[in-house]
PDB file of C-alpha atoms in Angstrom:
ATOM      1  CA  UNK A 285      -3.478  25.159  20.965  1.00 67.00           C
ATOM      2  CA  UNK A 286      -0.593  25.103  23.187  1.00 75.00           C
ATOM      3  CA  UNK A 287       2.562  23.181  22.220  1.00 78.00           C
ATOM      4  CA  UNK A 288       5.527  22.403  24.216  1.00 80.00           C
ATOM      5  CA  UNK A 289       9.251  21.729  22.758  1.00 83.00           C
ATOM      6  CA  UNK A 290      11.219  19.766  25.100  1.00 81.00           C
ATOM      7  CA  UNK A 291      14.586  20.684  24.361  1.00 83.00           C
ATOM      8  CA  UNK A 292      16.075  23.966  22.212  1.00 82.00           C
ATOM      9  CA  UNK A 293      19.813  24.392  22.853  1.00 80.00           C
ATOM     10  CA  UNK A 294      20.361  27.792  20.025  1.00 84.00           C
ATOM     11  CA  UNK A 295      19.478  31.361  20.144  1.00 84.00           C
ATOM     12  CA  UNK A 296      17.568  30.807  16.739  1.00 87.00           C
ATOM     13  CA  UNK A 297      15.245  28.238  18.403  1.00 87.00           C
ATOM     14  CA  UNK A 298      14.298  30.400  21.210  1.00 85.00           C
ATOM     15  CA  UNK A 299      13.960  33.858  19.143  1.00 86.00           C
ATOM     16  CA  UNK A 300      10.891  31.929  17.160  1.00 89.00           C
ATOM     17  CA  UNK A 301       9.896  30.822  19.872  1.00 87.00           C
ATOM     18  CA  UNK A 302       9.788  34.610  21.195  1.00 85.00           C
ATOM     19  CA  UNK A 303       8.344  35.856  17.938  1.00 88.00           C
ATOM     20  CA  UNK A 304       5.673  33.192  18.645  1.00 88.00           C
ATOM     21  CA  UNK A 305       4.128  34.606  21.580  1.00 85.00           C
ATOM     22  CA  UNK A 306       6.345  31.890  23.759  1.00 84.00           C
ATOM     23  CA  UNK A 307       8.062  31.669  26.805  1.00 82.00           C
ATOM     24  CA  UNK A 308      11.113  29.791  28.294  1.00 83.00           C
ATOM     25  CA  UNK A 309      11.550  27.898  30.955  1.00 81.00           C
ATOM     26  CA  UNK A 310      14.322  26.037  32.172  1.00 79.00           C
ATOM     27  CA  UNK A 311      15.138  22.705  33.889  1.00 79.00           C
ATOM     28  CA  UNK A 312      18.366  22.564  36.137  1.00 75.00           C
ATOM     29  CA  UNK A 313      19.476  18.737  37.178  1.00 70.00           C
ATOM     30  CA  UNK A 314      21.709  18.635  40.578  1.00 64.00           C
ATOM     31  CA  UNK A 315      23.585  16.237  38.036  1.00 57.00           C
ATOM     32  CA  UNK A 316      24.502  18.673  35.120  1.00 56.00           C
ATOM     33  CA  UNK A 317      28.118  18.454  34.421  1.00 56.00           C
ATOM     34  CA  UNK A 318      30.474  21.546  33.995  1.00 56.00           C
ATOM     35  CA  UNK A 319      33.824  21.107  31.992  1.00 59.00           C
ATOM     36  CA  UNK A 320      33.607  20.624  28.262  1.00 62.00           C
ATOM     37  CA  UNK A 321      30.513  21.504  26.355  1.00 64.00           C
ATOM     38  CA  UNK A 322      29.417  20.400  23.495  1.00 68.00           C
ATOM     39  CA  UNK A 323      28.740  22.898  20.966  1.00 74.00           C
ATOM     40  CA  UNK A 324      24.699  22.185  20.963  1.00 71.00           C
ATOM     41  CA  UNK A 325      25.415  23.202  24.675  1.00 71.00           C
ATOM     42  CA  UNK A 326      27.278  26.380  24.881  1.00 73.00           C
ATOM     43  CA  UNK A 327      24.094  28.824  24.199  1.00 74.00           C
ATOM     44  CA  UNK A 328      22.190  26.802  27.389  1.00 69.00           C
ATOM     45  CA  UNK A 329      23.170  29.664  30.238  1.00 69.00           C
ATOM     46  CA  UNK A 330      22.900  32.229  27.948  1.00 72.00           C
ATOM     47  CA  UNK A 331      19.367  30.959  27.315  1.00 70.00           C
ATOM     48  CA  UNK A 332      18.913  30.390  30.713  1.00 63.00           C
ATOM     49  CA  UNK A 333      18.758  34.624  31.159  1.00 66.00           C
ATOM     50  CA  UNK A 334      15.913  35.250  29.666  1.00 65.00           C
ATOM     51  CA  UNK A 335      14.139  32.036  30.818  1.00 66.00           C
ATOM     52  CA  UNK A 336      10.845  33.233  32.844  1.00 68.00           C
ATOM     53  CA  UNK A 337      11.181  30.552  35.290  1.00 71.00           C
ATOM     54  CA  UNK A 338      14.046  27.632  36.125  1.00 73.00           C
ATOM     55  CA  UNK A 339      13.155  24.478  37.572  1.00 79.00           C
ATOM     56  CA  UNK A 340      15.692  22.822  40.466  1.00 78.00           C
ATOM     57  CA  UNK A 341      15.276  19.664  39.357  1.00 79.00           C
ATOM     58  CA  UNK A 342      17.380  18.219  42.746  1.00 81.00           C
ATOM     59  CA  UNK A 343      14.283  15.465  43.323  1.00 81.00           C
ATOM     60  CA  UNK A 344      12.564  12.492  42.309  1.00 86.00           C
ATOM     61  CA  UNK A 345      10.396  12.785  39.149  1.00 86.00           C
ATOM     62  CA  UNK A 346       6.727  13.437  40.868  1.00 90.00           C
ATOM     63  CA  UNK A 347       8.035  16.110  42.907  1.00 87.00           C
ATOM     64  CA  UNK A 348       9.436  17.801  39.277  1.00 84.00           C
ATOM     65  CA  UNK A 349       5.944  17.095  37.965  1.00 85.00           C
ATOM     66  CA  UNK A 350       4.081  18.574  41.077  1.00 87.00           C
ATOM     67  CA  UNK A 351       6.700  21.462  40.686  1.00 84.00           C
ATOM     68  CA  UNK A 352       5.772  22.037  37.439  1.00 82.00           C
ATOM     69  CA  UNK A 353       2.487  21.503  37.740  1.00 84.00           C
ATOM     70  CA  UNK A 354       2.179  24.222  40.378  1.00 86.00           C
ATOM     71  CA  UNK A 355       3.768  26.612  38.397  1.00 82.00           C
ATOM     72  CA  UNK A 356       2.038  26.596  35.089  1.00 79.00           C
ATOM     73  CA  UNK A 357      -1.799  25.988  37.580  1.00 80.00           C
ATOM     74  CA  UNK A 358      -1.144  29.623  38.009  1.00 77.00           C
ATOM     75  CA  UNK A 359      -1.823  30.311  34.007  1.00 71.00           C
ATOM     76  CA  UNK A 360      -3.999  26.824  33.041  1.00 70.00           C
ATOM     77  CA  UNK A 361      -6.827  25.005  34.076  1.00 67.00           C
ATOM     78  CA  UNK A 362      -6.309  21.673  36.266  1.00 58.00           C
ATOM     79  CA  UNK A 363      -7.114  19.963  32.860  1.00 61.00           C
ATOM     80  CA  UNK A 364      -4.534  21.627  30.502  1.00 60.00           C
ATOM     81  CA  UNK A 365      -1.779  21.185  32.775  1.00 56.00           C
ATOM     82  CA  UNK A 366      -2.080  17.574  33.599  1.00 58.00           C
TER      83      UNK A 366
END
């Protein structure tokens, strides 16, 4: 089946995920921070390049969900995305 991870912040995590037959995608908040970064944080742009898509999240949360759910309709069923 498909799986999704929520969160990977290190190159590690996202070569499996690779080697796995999986893709990236990232999710941008108008309310990220920039100034010091945490060490979990300092592979996130980096990560970010090879992402195959990158959500704006600049909205309230069902226009995120309709985003995303528009995206990955492309690829899935109604069903499998909801």
């Amino acid at each position: 089946g498909r799986v999704v991870i929520p969160d990977i912040r290190f190159p590690n995590e996202a070569l499996m995920i690779y080697e796995l037959g999986g893709i990236l995608v990232r999710t941008r908040r108008s309310s990220e921070e920039t100034g010091h970064i945490h060490e979990s944080e300092r592979y996130v742009e980096e990560l970010s390049d090879r992402s195959v898509m990158i959500f704006n999240n600049t909205s309230s949360l069902t226009n995120f969900k309709q985003q995303v759910r528009d995206y990955f309709g492309r690829f899935y069923s109604a069903q499998e995305v909801a």
